[in-house]
Coordinates of C-alpha atoms and ligand atoms in Angstrom, one line a residue:
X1446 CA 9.6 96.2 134.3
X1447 CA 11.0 93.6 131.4
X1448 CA 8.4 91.9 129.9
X1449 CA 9.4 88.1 129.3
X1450 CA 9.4 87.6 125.5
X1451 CA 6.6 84.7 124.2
X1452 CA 6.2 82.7 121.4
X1453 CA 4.8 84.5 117.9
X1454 CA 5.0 87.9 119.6
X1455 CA 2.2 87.0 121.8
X1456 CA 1.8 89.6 125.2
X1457 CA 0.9 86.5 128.1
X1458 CA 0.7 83.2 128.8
X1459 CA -1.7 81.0 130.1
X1460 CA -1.9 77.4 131.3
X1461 CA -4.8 75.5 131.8
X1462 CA -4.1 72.8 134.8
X1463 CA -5.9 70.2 136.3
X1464 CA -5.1 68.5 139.7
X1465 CA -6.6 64.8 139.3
X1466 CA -6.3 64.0 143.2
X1467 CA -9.1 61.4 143.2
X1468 CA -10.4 60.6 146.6
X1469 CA -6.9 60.8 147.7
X1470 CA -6.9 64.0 149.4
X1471 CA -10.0 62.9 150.9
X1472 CA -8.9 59.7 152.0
X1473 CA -5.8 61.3 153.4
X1474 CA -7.8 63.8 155.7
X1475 CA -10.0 61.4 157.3
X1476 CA -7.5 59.0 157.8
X1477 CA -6.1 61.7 160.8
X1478 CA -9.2 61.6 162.7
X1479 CA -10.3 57.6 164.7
X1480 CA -12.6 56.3 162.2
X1481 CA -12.0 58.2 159.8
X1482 CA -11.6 55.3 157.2
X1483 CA -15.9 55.1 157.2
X1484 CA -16.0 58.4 155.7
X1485 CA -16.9 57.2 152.1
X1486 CA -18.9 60.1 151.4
X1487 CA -16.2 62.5 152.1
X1488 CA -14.1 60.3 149.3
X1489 CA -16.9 59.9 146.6
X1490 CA -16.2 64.6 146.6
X1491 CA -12.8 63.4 145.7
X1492 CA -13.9 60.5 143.4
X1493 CA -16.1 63.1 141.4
X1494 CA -13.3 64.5 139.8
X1495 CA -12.3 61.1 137.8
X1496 CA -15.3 59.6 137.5
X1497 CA -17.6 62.5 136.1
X1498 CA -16.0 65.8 135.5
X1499 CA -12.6 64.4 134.0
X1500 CA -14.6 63.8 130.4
X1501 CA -16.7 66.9 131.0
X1502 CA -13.6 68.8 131.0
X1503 CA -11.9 67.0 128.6
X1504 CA -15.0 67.5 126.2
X1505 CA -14.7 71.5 127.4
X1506 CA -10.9 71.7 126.6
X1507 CA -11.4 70.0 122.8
X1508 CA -14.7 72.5 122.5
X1509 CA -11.7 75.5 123.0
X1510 CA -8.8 73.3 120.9
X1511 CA -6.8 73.7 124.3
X1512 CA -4.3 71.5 125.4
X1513 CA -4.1 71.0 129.5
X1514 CA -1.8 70.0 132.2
X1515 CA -3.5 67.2 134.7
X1516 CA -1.3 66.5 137.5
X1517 CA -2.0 63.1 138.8
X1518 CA -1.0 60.9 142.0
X1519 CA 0.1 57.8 141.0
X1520 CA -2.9 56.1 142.9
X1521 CA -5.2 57.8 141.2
X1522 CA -3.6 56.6 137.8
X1523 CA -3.9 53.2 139.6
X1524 CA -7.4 53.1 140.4
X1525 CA -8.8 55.2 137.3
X1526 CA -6.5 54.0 134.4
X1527 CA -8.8 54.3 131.5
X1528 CA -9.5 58.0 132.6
X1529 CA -5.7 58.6 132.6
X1530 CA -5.2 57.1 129.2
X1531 CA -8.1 59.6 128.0
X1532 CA -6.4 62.5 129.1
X1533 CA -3.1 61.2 127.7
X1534 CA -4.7 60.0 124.5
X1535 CA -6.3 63.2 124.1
X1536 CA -2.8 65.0 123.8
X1537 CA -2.9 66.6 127.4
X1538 CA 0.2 66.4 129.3
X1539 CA 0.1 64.2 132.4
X1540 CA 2.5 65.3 135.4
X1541 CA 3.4 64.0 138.8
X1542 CA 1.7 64.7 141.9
X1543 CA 3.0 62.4 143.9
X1544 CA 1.5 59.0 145.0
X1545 CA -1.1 58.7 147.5
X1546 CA -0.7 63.0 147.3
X1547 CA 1.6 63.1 150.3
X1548 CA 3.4 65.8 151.6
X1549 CA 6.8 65.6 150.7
X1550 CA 8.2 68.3 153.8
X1551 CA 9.3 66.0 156.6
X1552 CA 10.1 63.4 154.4
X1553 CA 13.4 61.8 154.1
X1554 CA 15.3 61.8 150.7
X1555 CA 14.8 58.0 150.4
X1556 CA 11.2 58.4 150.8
X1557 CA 10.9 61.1 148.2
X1558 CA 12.8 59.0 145.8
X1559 CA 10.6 56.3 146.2
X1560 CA 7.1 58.1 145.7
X1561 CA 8.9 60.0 142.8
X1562 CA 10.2 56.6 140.9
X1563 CA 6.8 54.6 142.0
X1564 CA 4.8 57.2 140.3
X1565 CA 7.0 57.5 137.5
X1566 CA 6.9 53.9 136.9
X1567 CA 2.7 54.1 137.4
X1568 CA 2.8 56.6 134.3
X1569 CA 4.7 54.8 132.0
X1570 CA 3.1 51.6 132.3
X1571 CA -0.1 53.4 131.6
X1572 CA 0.3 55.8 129.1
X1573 CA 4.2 55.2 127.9
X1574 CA 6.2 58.0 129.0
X1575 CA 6.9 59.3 132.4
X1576 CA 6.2 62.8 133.7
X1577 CA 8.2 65.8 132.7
X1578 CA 6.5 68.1 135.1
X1579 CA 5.6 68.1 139.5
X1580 CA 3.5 69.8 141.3
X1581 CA 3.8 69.5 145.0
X1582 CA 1.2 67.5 146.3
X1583 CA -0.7 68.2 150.0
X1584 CA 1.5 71.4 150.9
X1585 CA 5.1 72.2 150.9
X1586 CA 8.0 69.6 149.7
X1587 CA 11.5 69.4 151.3
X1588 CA 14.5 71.4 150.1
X1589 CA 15.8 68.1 148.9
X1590 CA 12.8 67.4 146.7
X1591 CA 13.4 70.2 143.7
X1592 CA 17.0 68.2 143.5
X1593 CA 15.8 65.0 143.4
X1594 CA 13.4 65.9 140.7
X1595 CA 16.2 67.4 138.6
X1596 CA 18.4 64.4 138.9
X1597 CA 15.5 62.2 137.6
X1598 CA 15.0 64.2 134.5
X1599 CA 12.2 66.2 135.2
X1600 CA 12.0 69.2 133.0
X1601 CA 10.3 71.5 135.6
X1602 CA 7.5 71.8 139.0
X1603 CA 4.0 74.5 139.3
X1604 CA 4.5 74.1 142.6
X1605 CA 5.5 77.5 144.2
X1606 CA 4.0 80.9 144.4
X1607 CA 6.8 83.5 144.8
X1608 CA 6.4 85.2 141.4
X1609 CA 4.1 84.9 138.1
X1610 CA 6.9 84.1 135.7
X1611 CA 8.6 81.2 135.1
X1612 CA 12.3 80.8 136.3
X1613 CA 15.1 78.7 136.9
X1614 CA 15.3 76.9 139.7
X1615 CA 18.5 77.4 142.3
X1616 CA 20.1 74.1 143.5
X1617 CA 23.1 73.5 144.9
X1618 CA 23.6 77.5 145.1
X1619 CA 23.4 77.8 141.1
X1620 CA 20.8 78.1 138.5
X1621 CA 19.2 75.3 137.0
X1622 CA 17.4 74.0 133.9
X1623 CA 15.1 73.0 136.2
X1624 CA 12.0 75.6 135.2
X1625 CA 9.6 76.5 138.5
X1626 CA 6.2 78.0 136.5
X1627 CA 4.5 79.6 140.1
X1628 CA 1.1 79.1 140.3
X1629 CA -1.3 81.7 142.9
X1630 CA -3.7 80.4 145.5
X1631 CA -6.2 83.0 143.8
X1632 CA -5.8 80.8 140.5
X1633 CA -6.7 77.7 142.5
X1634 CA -10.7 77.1 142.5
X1635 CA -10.3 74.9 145.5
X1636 CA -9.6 77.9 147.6
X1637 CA -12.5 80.2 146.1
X1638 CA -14.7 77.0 145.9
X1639 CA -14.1 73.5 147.7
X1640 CA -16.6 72.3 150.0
X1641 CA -17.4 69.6 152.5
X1642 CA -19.5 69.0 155.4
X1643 CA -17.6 66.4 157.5
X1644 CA -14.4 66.5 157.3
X1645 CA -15.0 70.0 157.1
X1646 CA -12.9 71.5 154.2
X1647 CA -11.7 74.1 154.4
X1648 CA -11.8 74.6 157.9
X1649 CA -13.8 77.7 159.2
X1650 CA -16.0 78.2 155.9
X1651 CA -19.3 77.6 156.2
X1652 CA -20.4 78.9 152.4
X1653 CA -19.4 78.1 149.2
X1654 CA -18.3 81.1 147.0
X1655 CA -20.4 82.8 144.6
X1656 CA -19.7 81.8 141.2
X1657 CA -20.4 85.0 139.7
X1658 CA -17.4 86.1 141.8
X1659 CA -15.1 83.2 141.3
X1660 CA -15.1 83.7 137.6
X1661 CA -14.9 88.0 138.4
X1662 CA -11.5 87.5 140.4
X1663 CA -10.1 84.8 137.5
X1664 CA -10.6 87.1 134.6
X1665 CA -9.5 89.9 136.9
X1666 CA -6.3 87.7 137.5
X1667 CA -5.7 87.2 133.8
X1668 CA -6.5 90.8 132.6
X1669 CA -3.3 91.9 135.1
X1670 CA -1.6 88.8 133.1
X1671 CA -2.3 90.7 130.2
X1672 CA -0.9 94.1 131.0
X1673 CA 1.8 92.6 132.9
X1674 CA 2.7 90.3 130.1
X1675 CA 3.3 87.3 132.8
X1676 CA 2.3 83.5 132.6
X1677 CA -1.1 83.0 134.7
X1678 CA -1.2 78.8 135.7
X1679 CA -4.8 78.3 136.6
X1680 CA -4.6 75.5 139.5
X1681 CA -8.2 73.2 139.0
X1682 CA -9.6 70.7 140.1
X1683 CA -11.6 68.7 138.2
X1684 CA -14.2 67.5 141.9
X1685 CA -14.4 71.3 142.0
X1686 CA -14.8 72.9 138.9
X1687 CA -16.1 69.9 137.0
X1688 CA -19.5 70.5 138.6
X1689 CA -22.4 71.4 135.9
X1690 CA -22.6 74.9 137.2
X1691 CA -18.7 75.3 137.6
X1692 CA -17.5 74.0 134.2
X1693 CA -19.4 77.4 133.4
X1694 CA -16.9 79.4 134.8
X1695 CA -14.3 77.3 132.8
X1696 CA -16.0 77.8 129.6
X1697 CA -16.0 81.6 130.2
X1698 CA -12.3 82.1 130.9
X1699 CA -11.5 79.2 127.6
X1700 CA -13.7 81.8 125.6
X1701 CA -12.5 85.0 126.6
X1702 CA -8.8 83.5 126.7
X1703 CA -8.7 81.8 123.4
X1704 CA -10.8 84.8 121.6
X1705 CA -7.3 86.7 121.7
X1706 CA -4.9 86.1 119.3
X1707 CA -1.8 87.5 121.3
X1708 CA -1.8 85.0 124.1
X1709 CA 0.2 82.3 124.2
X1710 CA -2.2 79.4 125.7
X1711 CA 0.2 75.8 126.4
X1712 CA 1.1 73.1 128.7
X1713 CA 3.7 73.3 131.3
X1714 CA 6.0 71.2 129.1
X1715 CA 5.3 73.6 126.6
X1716 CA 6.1 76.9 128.7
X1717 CA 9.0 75.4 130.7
X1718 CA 11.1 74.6 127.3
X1719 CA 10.1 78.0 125.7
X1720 CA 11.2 79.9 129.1
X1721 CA 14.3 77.3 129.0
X1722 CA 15.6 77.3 125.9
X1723 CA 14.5 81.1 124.8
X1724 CA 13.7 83.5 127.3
X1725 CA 16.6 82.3 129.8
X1726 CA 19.4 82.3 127.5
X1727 CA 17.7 86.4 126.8
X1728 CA 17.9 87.4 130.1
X1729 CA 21.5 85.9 130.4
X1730 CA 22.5 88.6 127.9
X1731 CA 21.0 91.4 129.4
X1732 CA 22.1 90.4 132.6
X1733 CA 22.0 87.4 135.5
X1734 CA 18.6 87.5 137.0
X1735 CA 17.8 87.4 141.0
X1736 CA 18.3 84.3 142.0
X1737 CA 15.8 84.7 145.0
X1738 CA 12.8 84.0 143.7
X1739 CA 10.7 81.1 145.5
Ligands
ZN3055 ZN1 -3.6 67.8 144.6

Protein backbone atom coordinates (compact mmCIF):
# COMPACT_ATOMS: atom_id res chain seq x y z
CA UNK A 1 0.00 0.00 0.00
CA UNK A 2 1.40 3.75 -0.79
CA UNK A 3 2.10 5.41 2.19
CA UNK A 4 0.90 9.20 1.93
CA UNK A 5 4.13 11.31 2.25
CA UNK A 6 4.15 13.91 5.62
CA UNK A 7 5.77 16.87 6.51
CA UNK A 8 9.74 16.54 7.74
CA UNK A 9 9.73 12.86 6.85
CA UNK A 10 7.40 12.18 9.66
CA UNK A 11 5.55 8.33 9.32
CA UNK A 12 1.60 9.60 10.65
CA UNK A 13 -0.44 12.17 11.44
CA UNK A 14 -2.50 12.98 14.18
CA UNK A 15 -5.15 15.58 14.92
CA UNK A 16 -6.37 16.52 18.08
CA UNK A 17 -10.21 17.66 17.82
CA UNK A 18 -12.70 18.89 19.95
CA UNK A 19 -16.49 19.10 19.28
CA UNK A 20 -17.76 22.19 21.47
CA UNK A 21 -21.58 21.28 21.21
CA UNK A 22 -22.67 23.00 24.40
CA UNK A 23 -25.99 21.97 25.65
CA UNK A 24 -27.05 21.94 22.08
CA UNK A 25 -27.11 18.41 21.43
CA UNK A 26 -28.82 18.10 24.58
CA UNK A 27 -31.30 20.68 24.04
CA UNK A 28 -31.93 19.25 20.69
CA UNK A 29 -32.85 15.60 22.06
CA UNK A 30 -35.29 16.65 24.54
CA UNK A 31 -36.83 18.93 22.50
CA UNK A 32 -38.42 15.52 20.52
CA UNK A 33 -39.99 14.25 23.49
CA UNK A 34 -43.50 16.60 25.19
CA UNK A 35 -41.73 18.42 27.84
CA UNK A 36 -38.80 18.01 26.98
CA UNK A 37 -37.81 21.70 27.31
CA UNK A 38 -37.66 21.08 31.54
CA UNK A 39 -34.92 18.77 31.07
CA UNK A 40 -32.20 21.27 32.42
CA UNK A 41 -30.16 18.68 33.87
CA UNK A 42 -29.84 16.79 30.67
CA UNK A 43 -28.45 20.37 29.18
CA UNK A 44 -26.04 21.41 32.14
CA UNK A 45 -23.96 17.41 30.57
CA UNK A 46 -23.80 19.44 27.51
CA UNK A 47 -22.99 22.84 29.22
CA UNK A 48 -20.00 20.99 31.04
CA UNK A 49 -18.09 20.96 28.06
CA UNK A 50 -17.85 25.06 27.90
CA UNK A 51 -18.07 25.92 31.14
CA UNK A 52 -15.43 23.58 32.86
CA UNK A 53 -13.52 21.22 30.77
CA UNK A 54 -12.98 23.78 27.71
CA UNK A 55 -9.90 25.51 30.02
CA UNK A 56 -8.98 22.12 31.41
CA UNK A 57 -8.25 21.03 28.03
CA UNK A 58 -6.93 24.03 26.81
CA UNK A 59 -4.47 24.04 29.84
CA UNK A 60 -3.80 20.09 28.78
CA UNK A 61 -3.08 20.97 25.10
CA UNK A 62 -0.48 24.04 26.10
CA UNK A 63 1.10 21.34 28.87
CA UNK A 64 1.85 19.06 25.35
CA UNK A 65 2.58 22.45 23.02
CA UNK A 66 -0.32 20.98 20.83
CA UNK A 67 -2.38 22.96 18.71
CA UNK A 68 -6.30 21.55 18.35
CA UNK A 69 -9.28 21.67 16.19
CA UNK A 70 -12.70 22.79 18.21
CA UNK A 71 -15.54 22.57 16.10
CA UNK A 72 -18.25 24.82 17.34
CA UNK A 73 -22.08 25.55 16.56
CA UNK A 74 -22.66 28.86 16.18
CA UNK A 75 -24.92 28.93 19.30
CA UNK A 76 -22.60 27.81 21.30
CA UNK A 77 -20.18 30.65 20.14
CA UNK A 78 -23.26 32.82 20.98
CA UNK A 79 -23.87 31.80 24.41
CA UNK A 80 -20.11 31.12 25.59
CA UNK A 81 -18.17 33.93 23.62
CA UNK A 82 -15.35 34.44 26.05
CA UNK A 83 -14.60 30.62 25.93
CA UNK A 84 -14.56 30.82 22.13
CA UNK A 85 -12.16 33.70 22.07
CA UNK A 86 -9.86 31.49 24.48
CA UNK A 87 -9.67 28.79 22.28
CA UNK A 88 -9.07 31.14 19.30
CA UNK A 89 -6.69 33.29 21.23
CA UNK A 90 -4.82 30.46 22.27
CA UNK A 91 -3.91 29.60 18.49
CA UNK A 92 -6.40 26.58 18.14
CA UNK A 93 -8.31 26.52 15.07
CA UNK A 94 -12.07 27.09 15.36
CA UNK A 95 -14.33 25.25 12.72
CA UNK A 96 -18.05 25.02 11.83
CA UNK A 97 -20.42 22.77 13.22
CA UNK A 98 -23.29 24.11 12.31
CA UNK A 99 -25.76 26.36 14.35
CA UNK A 100 -27.97 25.03 16.83
CA UNK A 101 -25.99 21.40 15.66
CA UNK A 102 -28.66 20.41 13.26
CA UNK A 103 -28.72 17.79 10.91
CA UNK A 104 -28.15 19.04 7.61
CA UNK A 105 -29.73 15.58 5.65
CA UNK A 106 -33.26 16.54 4.82
CA UNK A 107 -32.54 19.88 4.60
CA UNK A 108 -33.10 22.06 1.67
CA UNK A 109 -30.10 23.97 0.02
CA UNK A 110 -31.52 27.33 1.18
CA UNK A 111 -31.60 26.12 4.62
CA UNK A 112 -28.01 24.88 4.55
CA UNK A 113 -26.90 28.12 3.24
CA UNK A 114 -28.33 29.92 5.89
CA UNK A 115 -26.94 27.91 8.95
CA UNK A 116 -23.63 27.80 7.04
CA UNK A 117 -23.46 31.86 6.49
CA UNK A 118 -25.18 32.48 10.11
CA UNK A 119 -22.40 30.60 11.64
CA UNK A 120 -19.86 32.03 9.58
CA UNK A 121 -20.96 35.40 10.41
CA UNK A 122 -21.09 34.19 14.46
CA UNK A 123 -17.27 33.44 14.04
CA UNK A 124 -16.09 36.40 12.61
CA UNK A 125 -17.73 38.76 14.80
CA UNK A 126 -16.09 36.83 17.66
CA UNK A 127 -12.90 35.95 16.92
CA UNK A 128 -12.22 37.74 13.29
CA UNK A 129 -12.01 35.21 10.73
CA UNK A 130 -14.53 32.63 9.65
CA UNK A 131 -14.07 28.88 9.63
CA UNK A 132 -11.94 27.03 7.13
CA UNK A 133 -13.03 23.69 8.20
CA UNK A 134 -16.88 21.57 8.95
CA UNK A 135 -17.67 18.85 10.57
CA UNK A 136 -21.12 17.54 10.15
CA UNK A 137 -23.14 18.23 12.95
CA UNK A 138 -26.01 15.69 14.52
CA UNK A 139 -25.48 12.84 11.77
CA UNK A 140 -25.33 12.82 8.08
CA UNK A 141 -25.49 16.21 5.78
CA UNK A 142 -27.14 16.30 2.31
CA UNK A 143 -25.28 15.62 -0.95
CA UNK A 144 -25.75 19.35 -1.62
CA UNK A 145 -23.92 20.35 1.64
CA UNK A 146 -20.03 19.35 0.68
CA UNK A 147 -20.86 21.89 -2.52
CA UNK A 148 -22.13 24.48 -0.74
CA UNK A 149 -19.28 24.47 1.57
CA UNK A 150 -16.85 24.56 -1.33
CA UNK A 151 -18.51 27.51 -2.96
CA UNK A 152 -18.18 29.46 0.43
CA UNK A 153 -14.56 28.94 0.64
CA UNK A 154 -14.18 26.31 3.00
CA UNK A 155 -10.84 24.65 2.76
CA UNK A 156 -12.06 21.17 3.84
CA UNK A 157 -14.87 18.90 6.38
CA UNK A 158 -13.85 15.74 9.29
CA UNK A 159 -16.95 14.72 8.71
CA UNK A 160 -16.91 11.19 7.01
CA UNK A 161 -15.59 7.91 7.85
CA UNK A 162 -14.89 5.98 4.59
CA UNK A 163 -11.04 5.90 4.84
CA UNK A 164 -8.19 7.18 7.29
CA UNK A 165 -6.51 9.45 4.79
CA UNK A 166 -7.34 12.56 3.73
CA UNK A 167 -8.70 13.05 0.11
CA UNK A 168 -10.31 15.21 -2.25
CA UNK A 169 -13.57 15.53 -2.24
CA UNK A 170 -15.81 14.55 -5.65
CA UNK A 171 -18.35 17.25 -6.67
CA UNK A 172 -20.08 17.73 -9.59
CA UNK A 173 -18.50 14.20 -10.78
CA UNK A 174 -14.73 15.75 -10.39
CA UNK A 175 -12.23 16.10 -7.78
CA UNK A 176 -12.03 18.86 -5.71
CA UNK A 177 -9.70 21.05 -3.50
CA UNK A 178 -12.12 20.50 -1.13
CA UNK A 179 -9.98 18.12 1.41
CA UNK A 180 -12.49 15.37 3.48
CA UNK A 181 -9.86 14.33 6.63
CA UNK A 182 -12.37 11.02 7.79
CA UNK A 183 -12.61 10.67 11.26
CA UNK A 184 -13.67 6.86 12.96
CA UNK A 185 -16.51 6.29 15.46
CA UNK A 186 -13.74 4.38 17.46
CA UNK A 187 -11.76 7.78 17.70
CA UNK A 188 -14.83 9.46 19.05
CA UNK A 189 -14.95 9.22 23.09
CA UNK A 190 -18.67 9.95 22.95
CA UNK A 191 -19.30 6.49 21.57
CA UNK A 192 -16.76 4.67 24.07
CA UNK A 193 -17.95 7.08 26.87
CA UNK A 194 -21.10 9.53 26.84
CA UNK A 195 -23.60 9.00 29.40
CA UNK A 196 -27.04 10.12 30.59
CA UNK A 197 -29.75 8.99 32.60
CA UNK A 198 -32.91 10.77 31.06
CA UNK A 199 -32.83 11.33 27.92
CA UNK A 200 -31.08 8.18 27.89
CA UNK A 201 -27.89 8.59 25.69
CA UNK A 202 -26.91 6.47 24.02
CA UNK A 203 -29.83 4.43 23.85
CA UNK A 204 -29.57 0.76 25.21
CA UNK A 205 -26.33 1.34 27.37
CA UNK A 206 -26.75 1.14 30.73
CA UNK A 207 -22.66 1.50 31.76
CA UNK A 208 -20.22 3.73 31.04
CA UNK A 209 -16.94 2.29 29.55
CA UNK A 210 -13.97 1.46 31.45
CA UNK A 211 -11.39 4.06 31.07
CA UNK A 212 -8.66 1.73 31.28
CA UNK A 213 -10.10 0.37 27.96
CA UNK A 214 -11.10 3.63 26.31
CA UNK A 215 -7.51 4.80 26.38
CA UNK A 216 -6.31 0.72 25.40
CA UNK A 217 -8.52 0.94 22.08
CA UNK A 218 -7.09 4.79 21.31
CA UNK A 219 -3.47 4.05 21.56
CA UNK A 220 -4.34 0.75 19.84
CA UNK A 221 -5.98 3.02 17.01
CA UNK A 222 -2.93 5.20 16.70
CA UNK A 223 -0.23 2.43 16.94
CA UNK A 224 -2.07 0.93 13.44
CA UNK A 225 -1.78 4.86 12.41
CA UNK A 226 1.77 4.33 12.87
CA UNK A 227 2.47 1.33 10.85
CA UNK A 228 0.00 2.28 8.40
CA UNK A 229 1.43 5.69 8.11
CA UNK A 230 -2.34 7.24 7.95
CA UNK A 231 -3.83 10.45 9.57
CA UNK A 232 -5.73 9.35 12.93
CA UNK A 233 -8.51 12.55 13.75
CA UNK A 234 -9.40 11.92 17.36
CA UNK A 235 -13.27 13.18 17.51
CA UNK A 236 -13.70 14.66 21.51
CA UNK A 237 -15.69 16.12 23.31
CA UNK A 238 -14.80 18.31 25.75
CA UNK A 239 -18.52 17.27 28.32
CA UNK A 240 -16.98 13.84 27.79
CA UNK A 241 -13.45 13.78 28.08
CA UNK A 242 -13.05 17.00 29.99
CA UNK A 243 -14.09 15.06 33.12
CA UNK A 244 -11.14 15.00 35.93
CA UNK A 245 -10.77 11.29 35.47
CA UNK A 246 -11.10 11.50 31.51
CA UNK A 247 -8.71 14.35 30.75
CA UNK A 248 -6.38 11.33 32.02
CA UNK A 249 -6.86 9.43 29.13
CA UNK A 250 -6.08 12.73 27.02
CA UNK A 251 -2.95 13.34 28.78
CA UNK A 252 -1.77 9.70 28.07
CA UNK A 253 -2.34 9.69 24.28
CA UNK A 254 -0.70 13.88 24.24
CA UNK A 255 2.34 12.05 26.02
CA UNK A 256 2.77 9.01 24.14
CA UNK A 257 1.95 10.95 20.76
CA UNK A 258 4.14 13.94 21.23
CA UNK A 259 7.15 11.72 22.79
CA UNK A 260 7.73 10.66 19.03
CA UNK A 261 9.52 12.72 16.83
CA UNK A 262 8.24 11.15 13.41
CA UNK A 263 4.66 12.10 13.82
CA UNK A 264 3.29 14.82 12.32
CA UNK A 265 0.74 16.23 15.13
CA UNK A 266 -1.59 19.50 13.43
CA UNK A 267 -4.86 21.10 12.98
CA UNK A 268 -7.23 20.22 10.20
CA UNK A 269 -6.25 23.50 8.47
CA UNK A 270 -2.94 22.41 8.78
CA UNK A 271 -3.34 18.68 7.34
CA UNK A 272 -5.91 19.73 4.63
CA UNK A 273 -3.33 22.27 2.91
CA UNK A 274 -0.35 19.81 3.30
CA UNK A 275 -2.60 16.88 1.74
CA UNK A 276 -3.71 19.73 -0.80
CA UNK A 277 -1.02 21.39 -1.98
CA UNK A 278 1.61 18.33 -1.54
CA UNK A 279 0.50 14.90 -1.27
CA UNK A 280 -2.43 15.47 -4.02
CA UNK A 281 -0.38 17.02 -6.70
CA UNK A 282 2.11 13.45 -5.69
CA UNK A 283 -0.40 11.12 -6.30
CA UNK A 284 -1.48 12.93 -9.52
CA UNK A 285 1.90 11.91 -10.86
CA UNK A 286 1.87 8.51 -10.03
CA UNK A 287 -1.51 8.14 -11.04
CA UNK A 288 -5.42 9.49 -10.54
CA UNK A 289 -6.64 8.09 -7.37
CA UNK A 290 -10.16 6.31 -6.77
CA UNK A 291 -12.46 8.70 -6.68
CA UNK A 292 -14.90 6.48 -4.51
CA UNK A 293 -13.93 7.08 -1.36
CA UNK A 294 -16.71 8.53 1.16
ZN1 LIG B 1 -21.23 17.81 17.77
Amino acid sequence: MKKTVWPNGCRCAAMFTFDLDGDTTWENGARAIPGGEDYIRSRSVGNYGPKRAADMILDMLDRYGVKGTFYVPGLTAERWPEVVKRIAGAGHEIGHHGYAHERFAGKTVEEQIEIIEKSQQIYEDLIGRKAAGFRTPSGDWSPETPKLLWERGFSYSSSMRGDDRPYRTVIDGRETDFIEIPTKWELDDYVEMAYNMYTPTPKGQDRIACYRSVLDNFVREFEGCYRYGLCIAFMMHPQVIGTPGRILILEELLKKITAMEDVWVATGQEVADWYRETAAKEEEQEGKPCICRQ
